[in-house]
mmCIF file of C-alpha atoms and ligand atoms in Angstrom:
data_model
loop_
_atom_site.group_PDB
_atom_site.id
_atom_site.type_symbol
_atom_site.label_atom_id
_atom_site.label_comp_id
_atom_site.label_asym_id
_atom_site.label_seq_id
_atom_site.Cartn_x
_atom_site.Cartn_y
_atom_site.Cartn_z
ATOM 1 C CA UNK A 29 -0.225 5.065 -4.631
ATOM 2 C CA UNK A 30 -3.863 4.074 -4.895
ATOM 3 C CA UNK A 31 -6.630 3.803 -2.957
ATOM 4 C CA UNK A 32 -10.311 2.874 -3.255
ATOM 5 C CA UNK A 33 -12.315 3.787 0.105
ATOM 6 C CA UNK A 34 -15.664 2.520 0.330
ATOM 7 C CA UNK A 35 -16.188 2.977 -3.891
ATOM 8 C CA UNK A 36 -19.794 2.634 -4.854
ATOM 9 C CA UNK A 37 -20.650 3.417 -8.672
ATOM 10 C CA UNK A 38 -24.197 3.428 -10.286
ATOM 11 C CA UNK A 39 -24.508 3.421 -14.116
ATOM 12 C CA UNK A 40 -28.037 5.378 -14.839
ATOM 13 C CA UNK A 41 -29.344 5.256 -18.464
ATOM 14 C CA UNK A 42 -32.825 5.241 -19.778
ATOM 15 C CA UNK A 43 -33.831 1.467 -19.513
ATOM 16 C CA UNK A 44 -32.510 2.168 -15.122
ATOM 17 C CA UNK A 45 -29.673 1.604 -13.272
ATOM 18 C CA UNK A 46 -27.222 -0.559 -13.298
ATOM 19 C CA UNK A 47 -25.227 -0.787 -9.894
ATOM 20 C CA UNK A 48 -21.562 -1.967 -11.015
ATOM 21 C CA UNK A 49 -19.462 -1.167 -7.743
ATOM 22 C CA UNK A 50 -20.489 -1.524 -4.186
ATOM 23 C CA UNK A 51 -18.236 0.258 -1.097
ATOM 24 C CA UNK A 52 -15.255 -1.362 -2.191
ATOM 25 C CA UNK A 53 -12.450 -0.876 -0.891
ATOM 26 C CA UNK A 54 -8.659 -1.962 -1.353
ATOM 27 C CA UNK A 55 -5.317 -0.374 -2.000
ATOM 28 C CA UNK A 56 -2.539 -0.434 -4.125
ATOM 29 C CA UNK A 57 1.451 0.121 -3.204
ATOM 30 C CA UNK A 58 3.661 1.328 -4.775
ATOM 31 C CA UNK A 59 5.658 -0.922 -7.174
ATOM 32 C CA UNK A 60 3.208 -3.412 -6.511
ATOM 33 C CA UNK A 61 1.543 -5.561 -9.082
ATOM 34 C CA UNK A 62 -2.228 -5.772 -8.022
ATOM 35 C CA UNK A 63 -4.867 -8.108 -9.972
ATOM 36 C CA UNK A 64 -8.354 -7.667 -9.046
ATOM 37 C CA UNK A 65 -10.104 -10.806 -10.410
ATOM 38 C CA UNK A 66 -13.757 -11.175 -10.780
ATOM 39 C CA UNK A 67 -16.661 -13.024 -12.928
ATOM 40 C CA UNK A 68 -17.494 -11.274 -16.441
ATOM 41 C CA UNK A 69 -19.418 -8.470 -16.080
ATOM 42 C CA UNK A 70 -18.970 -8.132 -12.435
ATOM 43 C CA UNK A 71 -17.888 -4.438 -12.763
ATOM 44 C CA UNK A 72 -13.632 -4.978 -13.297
ATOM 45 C CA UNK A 73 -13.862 -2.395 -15.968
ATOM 46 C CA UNK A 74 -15.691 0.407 -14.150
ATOM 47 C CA UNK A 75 -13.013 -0.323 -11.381
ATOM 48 C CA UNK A 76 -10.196 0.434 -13.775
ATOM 49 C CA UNK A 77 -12.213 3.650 -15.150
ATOM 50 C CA UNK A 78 -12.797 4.513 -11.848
ATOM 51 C CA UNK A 79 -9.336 4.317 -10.551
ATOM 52 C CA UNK A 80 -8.338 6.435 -13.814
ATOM 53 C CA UNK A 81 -10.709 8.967 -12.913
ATOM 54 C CA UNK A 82 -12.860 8.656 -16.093
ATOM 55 C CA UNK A 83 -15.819 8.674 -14.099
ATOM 56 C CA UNK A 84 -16.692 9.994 -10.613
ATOM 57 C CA UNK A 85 -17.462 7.599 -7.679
ATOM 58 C CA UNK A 86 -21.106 7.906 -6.621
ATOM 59 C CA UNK A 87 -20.004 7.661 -2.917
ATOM 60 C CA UNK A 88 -16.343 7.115 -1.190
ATOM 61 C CA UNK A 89 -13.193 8.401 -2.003
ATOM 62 C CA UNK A 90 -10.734 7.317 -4.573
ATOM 63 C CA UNK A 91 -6.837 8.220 -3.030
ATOM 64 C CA UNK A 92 -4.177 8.645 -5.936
ATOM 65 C CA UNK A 93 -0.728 10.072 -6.523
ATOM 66 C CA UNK A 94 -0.353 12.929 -8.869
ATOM 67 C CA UNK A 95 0.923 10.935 -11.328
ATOM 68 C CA UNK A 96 -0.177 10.151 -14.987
ATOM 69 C CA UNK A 97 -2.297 6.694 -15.317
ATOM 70 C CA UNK A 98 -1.432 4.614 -18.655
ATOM 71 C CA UNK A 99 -4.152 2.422 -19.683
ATOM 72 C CA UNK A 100 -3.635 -1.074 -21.276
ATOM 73 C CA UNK A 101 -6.497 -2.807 -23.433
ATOM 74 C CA UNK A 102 -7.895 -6.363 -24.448
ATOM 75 C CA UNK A 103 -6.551 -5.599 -27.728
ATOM 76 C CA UNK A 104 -3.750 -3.605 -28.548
ATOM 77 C CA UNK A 105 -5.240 -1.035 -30.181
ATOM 78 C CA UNK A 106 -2.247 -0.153 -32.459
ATOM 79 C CA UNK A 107 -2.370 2.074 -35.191
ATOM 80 C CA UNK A 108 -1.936 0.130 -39.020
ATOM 81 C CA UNK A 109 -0.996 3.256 -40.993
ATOM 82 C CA UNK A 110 1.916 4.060 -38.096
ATOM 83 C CA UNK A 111 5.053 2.217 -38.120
ATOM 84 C CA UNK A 112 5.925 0.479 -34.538
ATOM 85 C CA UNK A 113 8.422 3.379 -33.606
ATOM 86 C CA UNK A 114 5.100 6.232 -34.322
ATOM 87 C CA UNK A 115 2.964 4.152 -32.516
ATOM 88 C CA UNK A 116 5.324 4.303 -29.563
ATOM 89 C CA UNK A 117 5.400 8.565 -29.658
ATOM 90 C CA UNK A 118 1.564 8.505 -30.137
ATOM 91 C CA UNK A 119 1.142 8.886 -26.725
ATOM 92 C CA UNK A 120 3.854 11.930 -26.549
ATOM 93 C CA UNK A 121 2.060 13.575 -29.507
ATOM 94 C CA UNK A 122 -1.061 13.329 -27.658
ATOM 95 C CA UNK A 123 0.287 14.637 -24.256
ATOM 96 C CA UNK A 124 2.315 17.171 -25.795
ATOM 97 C CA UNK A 125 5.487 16.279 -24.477
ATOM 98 C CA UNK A 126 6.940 15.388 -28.233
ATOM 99 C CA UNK A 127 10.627 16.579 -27.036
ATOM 100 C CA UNK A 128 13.151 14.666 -28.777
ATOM 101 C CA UNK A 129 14.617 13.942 -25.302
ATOM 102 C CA UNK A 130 10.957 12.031 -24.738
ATOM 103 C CA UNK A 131 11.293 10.051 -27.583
ATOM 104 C CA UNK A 132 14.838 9.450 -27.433
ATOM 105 C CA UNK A 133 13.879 7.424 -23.965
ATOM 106 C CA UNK A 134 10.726 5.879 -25.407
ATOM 107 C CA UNK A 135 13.383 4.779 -28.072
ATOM 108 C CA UNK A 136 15.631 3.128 -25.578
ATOM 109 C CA UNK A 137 13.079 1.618 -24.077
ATOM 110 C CA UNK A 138 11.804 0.084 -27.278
ATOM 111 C CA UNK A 139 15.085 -1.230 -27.992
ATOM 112 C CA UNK A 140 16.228 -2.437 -24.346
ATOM 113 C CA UNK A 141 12.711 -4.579 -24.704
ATOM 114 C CA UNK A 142 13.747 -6.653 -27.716
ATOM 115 C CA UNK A 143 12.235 -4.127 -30.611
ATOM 116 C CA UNK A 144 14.930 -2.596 -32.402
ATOM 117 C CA UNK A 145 14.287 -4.159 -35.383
ATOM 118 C CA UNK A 146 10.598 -3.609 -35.442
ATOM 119 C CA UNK A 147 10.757 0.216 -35.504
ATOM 120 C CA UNK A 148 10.567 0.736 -38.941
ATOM 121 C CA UNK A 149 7.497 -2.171 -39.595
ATOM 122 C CA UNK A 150 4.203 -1.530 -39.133
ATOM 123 C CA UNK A 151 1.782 -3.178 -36.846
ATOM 124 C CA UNK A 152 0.581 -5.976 -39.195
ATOM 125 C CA UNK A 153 3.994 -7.406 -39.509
ATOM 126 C CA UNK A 154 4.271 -8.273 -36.299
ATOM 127 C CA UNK A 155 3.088 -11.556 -34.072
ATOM 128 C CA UNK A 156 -0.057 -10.781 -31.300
ATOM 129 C CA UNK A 157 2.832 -11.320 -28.398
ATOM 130 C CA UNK A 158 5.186 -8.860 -30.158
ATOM 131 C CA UNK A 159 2.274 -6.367 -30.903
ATOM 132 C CA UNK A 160 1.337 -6.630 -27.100
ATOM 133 C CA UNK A 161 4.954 -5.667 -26.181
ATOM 134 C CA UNK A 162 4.913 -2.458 -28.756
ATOM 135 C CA UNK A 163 1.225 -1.912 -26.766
ATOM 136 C CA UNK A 164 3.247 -2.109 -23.636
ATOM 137 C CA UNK A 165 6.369 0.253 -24.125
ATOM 138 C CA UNK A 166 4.019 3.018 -25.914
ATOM 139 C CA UNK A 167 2.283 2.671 -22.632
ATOM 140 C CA UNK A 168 5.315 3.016 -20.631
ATOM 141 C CA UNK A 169 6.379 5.965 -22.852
ATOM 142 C CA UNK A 170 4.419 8.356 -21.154
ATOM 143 C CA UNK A 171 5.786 7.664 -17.866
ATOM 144 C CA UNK A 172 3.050 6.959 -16.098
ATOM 145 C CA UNK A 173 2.716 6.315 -12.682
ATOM 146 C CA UNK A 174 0.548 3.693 -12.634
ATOM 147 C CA UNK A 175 -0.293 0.955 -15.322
ATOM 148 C CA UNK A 176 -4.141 -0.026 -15.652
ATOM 149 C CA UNK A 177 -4.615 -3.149 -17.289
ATOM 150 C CA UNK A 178 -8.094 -4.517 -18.705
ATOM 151 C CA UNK A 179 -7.378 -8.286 -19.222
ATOM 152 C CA UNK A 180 -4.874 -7.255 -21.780
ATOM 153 C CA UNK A 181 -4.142 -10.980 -22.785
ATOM 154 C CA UNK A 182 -7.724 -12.264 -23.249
ATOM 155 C CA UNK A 183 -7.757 -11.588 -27.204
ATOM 156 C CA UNK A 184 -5.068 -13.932 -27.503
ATOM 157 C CA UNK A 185 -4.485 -17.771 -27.777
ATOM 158 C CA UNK A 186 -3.449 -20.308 -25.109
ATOM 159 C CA UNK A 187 0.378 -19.988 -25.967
ATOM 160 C CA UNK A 188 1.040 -16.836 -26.925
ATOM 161 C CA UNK A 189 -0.902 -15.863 -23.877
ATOM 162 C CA UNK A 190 1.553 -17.074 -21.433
ATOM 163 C CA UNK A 191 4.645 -15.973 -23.130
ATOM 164 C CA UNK A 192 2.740 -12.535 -23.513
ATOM 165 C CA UNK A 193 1.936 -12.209 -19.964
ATOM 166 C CA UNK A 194 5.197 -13.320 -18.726
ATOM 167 C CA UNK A 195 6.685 -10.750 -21.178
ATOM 168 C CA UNK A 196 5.112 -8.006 -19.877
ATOM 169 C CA UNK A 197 5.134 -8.372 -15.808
ATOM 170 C CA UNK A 198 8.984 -8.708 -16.285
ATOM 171 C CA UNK A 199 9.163 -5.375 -18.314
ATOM 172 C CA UNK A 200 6.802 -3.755 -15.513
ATOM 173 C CA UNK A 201 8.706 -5.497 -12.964
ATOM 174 C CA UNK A 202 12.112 -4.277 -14.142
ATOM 175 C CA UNK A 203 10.670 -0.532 -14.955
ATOM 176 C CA UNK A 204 9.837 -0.896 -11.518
ATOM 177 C CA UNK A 205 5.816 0.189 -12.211
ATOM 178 C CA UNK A 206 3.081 -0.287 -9.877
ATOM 179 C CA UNK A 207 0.461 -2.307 -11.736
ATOM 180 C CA UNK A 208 -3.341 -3.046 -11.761
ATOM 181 C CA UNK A 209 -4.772 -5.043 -13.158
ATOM 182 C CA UNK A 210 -8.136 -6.896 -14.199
ATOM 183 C CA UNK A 211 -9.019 -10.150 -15.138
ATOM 184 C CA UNK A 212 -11.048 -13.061 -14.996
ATOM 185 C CA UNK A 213 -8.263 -15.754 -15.739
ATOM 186 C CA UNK A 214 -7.448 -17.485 -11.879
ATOM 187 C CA UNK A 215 -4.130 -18.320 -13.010
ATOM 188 C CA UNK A 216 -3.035 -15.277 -14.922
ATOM 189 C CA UNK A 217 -3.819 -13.217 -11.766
ATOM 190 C CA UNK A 218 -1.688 -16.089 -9.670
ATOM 191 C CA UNK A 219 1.220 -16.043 -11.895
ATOM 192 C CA UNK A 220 1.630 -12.639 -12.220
ATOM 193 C CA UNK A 221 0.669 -10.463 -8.979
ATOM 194 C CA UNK A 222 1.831 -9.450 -5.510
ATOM 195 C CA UNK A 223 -1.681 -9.018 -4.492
ATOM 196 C CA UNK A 224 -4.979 -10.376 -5.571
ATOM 197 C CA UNK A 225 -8.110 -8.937 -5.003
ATOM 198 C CA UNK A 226 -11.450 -11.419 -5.273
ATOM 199 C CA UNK A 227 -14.711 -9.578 -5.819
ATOM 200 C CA UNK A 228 -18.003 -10.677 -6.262
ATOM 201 C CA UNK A 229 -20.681 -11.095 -8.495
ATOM 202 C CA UNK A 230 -22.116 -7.635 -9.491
ATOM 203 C CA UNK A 231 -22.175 -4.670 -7.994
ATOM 204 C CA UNK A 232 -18.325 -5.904 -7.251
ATOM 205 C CA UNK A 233 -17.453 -6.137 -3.594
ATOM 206 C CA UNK A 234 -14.154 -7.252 -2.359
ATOM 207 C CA UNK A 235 -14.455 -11.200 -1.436
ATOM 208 C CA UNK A 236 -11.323 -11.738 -0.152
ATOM 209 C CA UNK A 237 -7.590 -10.271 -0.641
ATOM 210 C CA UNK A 238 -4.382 -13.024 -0.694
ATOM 211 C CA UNK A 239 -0.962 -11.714 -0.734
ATOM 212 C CA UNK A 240 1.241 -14.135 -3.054
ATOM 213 C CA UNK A 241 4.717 -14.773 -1.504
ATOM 214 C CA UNK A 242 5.924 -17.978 -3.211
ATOM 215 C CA UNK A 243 8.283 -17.998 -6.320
ATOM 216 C CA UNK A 244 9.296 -14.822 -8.238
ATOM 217 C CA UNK A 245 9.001 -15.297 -12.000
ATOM 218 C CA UNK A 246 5.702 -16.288 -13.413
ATOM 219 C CA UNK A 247 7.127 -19.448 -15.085
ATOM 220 C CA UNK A 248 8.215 -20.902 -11.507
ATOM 221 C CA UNK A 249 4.807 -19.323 -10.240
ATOM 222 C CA UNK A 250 2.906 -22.235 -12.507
ATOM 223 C CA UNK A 251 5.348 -24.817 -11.479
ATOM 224 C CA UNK A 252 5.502 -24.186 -7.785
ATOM 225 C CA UNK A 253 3.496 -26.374 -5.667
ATOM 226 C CA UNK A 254 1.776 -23.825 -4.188
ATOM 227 C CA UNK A 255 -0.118 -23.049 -7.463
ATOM 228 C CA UNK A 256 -2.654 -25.590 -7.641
ATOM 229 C CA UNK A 257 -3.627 -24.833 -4.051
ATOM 230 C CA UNK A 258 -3.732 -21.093 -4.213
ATOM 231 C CA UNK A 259 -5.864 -21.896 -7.736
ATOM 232 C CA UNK A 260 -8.275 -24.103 -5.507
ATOM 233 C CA UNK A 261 -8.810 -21.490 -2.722
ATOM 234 C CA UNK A 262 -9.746 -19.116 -5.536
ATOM 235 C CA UNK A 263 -11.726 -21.160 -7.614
ATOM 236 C CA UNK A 264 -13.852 -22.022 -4.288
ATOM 237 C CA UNK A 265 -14.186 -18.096 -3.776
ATOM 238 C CA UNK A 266 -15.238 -17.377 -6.783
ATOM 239 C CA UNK A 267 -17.555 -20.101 -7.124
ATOM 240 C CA UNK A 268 -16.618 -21.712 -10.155
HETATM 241 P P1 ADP B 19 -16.518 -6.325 -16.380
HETATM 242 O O1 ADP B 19 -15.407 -5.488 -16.879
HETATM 243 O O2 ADP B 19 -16.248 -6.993 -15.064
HETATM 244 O O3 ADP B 19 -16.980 -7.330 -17.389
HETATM 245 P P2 ADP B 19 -18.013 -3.819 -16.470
HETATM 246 O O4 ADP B 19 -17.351 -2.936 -15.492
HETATM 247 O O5 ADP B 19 -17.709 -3.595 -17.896
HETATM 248 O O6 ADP B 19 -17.779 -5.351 -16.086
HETATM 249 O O7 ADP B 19 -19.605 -3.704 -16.311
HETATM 250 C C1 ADP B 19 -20.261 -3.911 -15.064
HETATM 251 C C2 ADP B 19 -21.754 -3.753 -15.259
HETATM 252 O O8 ADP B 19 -22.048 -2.413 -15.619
HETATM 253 C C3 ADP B 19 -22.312 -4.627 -16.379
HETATM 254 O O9 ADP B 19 -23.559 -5.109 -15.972
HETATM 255 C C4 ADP B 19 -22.439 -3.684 -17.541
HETATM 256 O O10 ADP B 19 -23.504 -4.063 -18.381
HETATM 257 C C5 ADP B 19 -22.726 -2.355 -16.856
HETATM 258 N N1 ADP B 19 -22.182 -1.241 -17.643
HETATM 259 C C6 ADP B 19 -20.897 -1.093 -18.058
HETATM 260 N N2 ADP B 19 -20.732 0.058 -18.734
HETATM 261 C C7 ADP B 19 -21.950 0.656 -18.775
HETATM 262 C C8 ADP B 19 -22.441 1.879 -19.338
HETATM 263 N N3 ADP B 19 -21.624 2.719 -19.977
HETATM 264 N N4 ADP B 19 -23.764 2.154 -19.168
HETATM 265 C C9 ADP B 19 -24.570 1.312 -18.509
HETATM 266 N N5 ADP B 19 -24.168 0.149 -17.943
HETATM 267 C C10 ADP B 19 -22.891 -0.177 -18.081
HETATM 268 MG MG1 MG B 20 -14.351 -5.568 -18.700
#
């Protein structure tokens, strides 16, 4: 589905260069959910931009499908003068695939996810964890392939954080979308992935790679007693 072989990435602007990525490697099933976890700064977003093919590697080869990539932000990025349901056919409009039998399945997605009676409102009526779910099904609008997240629940506090993030893994789960994801929160990436990849401090390197078998939703996740240890084999890795 995805593949980074041996990635290396170099930003260059007048005051020098800033070396973000060094020959990383690691891949990405399909239908997997993949978080690659890493200090701030350490070059997670250049990975995502990378695998998105907004910029071009400066060495190694980036493997992908021929799919479309739907991007997920730290903040939702909705659009105030839109009601909920334009937001969701923004990224139609934009892709030109504004077919009423597009938008009729964005529309049952909307309202198999819990946001029937949001269509009509517009952004600032709704809660952070609802606006991060209208974020999420315009993302999943545009069929994409794969879903890039950059630490998409970081703007948002404690509580609504974990209800948010459980949220939206079960939609992607049930969709049946291959994720990836970056973040910096240990637990978030426990809780929610299949796969997580540890990098290290910049230029980002891959540390180590754990596969996470134990539990299935991200609410038994925190309460398995797996977690803490998992969280302390991280924590050690990442040096924190
Ligand atoms: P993260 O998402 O892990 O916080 P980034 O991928 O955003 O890290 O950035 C990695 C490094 O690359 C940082 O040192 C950052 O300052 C630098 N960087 C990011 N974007 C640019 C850019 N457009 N030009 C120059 N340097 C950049
Ligand atoms: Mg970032």
């Amino acid at each position: 589905m995805l593949e980074f072989d041996k990635i290396s990435y170099t930003y260059h602007t007048k005051s020098g260069e800033t070396a973000a990525v060094r020959d990383l490697s690691f891949k990405v099933e399909k239908g997997q959910f993949v978080s690659v976890i890493g200090p701030s700064g350490c070059g997670k977003s250049t990975i995502l931009s990378l695998a998105a093919g907004l910029l071009s590697p400066s060495s190694g080869k980036i493997i992908r499908g021929s799919g479309e990539f739907g991007y997920m932000l730290q903040r939702d990025a909705l659009f105030e003068w839109r009601t909920v349901e334009q937001n969701i056919y923004l990224p139609l409009e934009v892709k030109k695939r504004n077919t009423a039998e597009m938008r009729a399945k964005a529309c049952a997605l909307a309202e198999k996810y819990g946001l029937k009676d949001f269509l009509k409102k517009s952004p600032s009526q709704l809660s952070g964890g609802m606006r991060q779910r209208v974020a999420l099904i315009r993302t999943l609008a545009a069929e994409p392939e794969i879903l890039l997240l950059d630490e998409p629940f970081s703007a948002l506090d404690y509580q609504t954080r974990l209800e948010v993030c459980d949220d939206v893994q079960s939609i992607i789960k049930s969709e049946k979308k291959t994720a990836l994801l970056v973040t910096h929160d240990i637990s978030e990436a426990i809780a929610l992935s299949d796969k997580i990849v540890v990098l290290t401090a910049r230029p980002a390197h891959v540390l180590a790679e754990h596969e996470i078998t134990f539990a299935f939703t991200p609410k038994d996740r925190r309460n398995d007693s797996h977690f803490a240890g998992t969280f302390e084999v991280l924590r050690k890795e990442l040096g924190i």
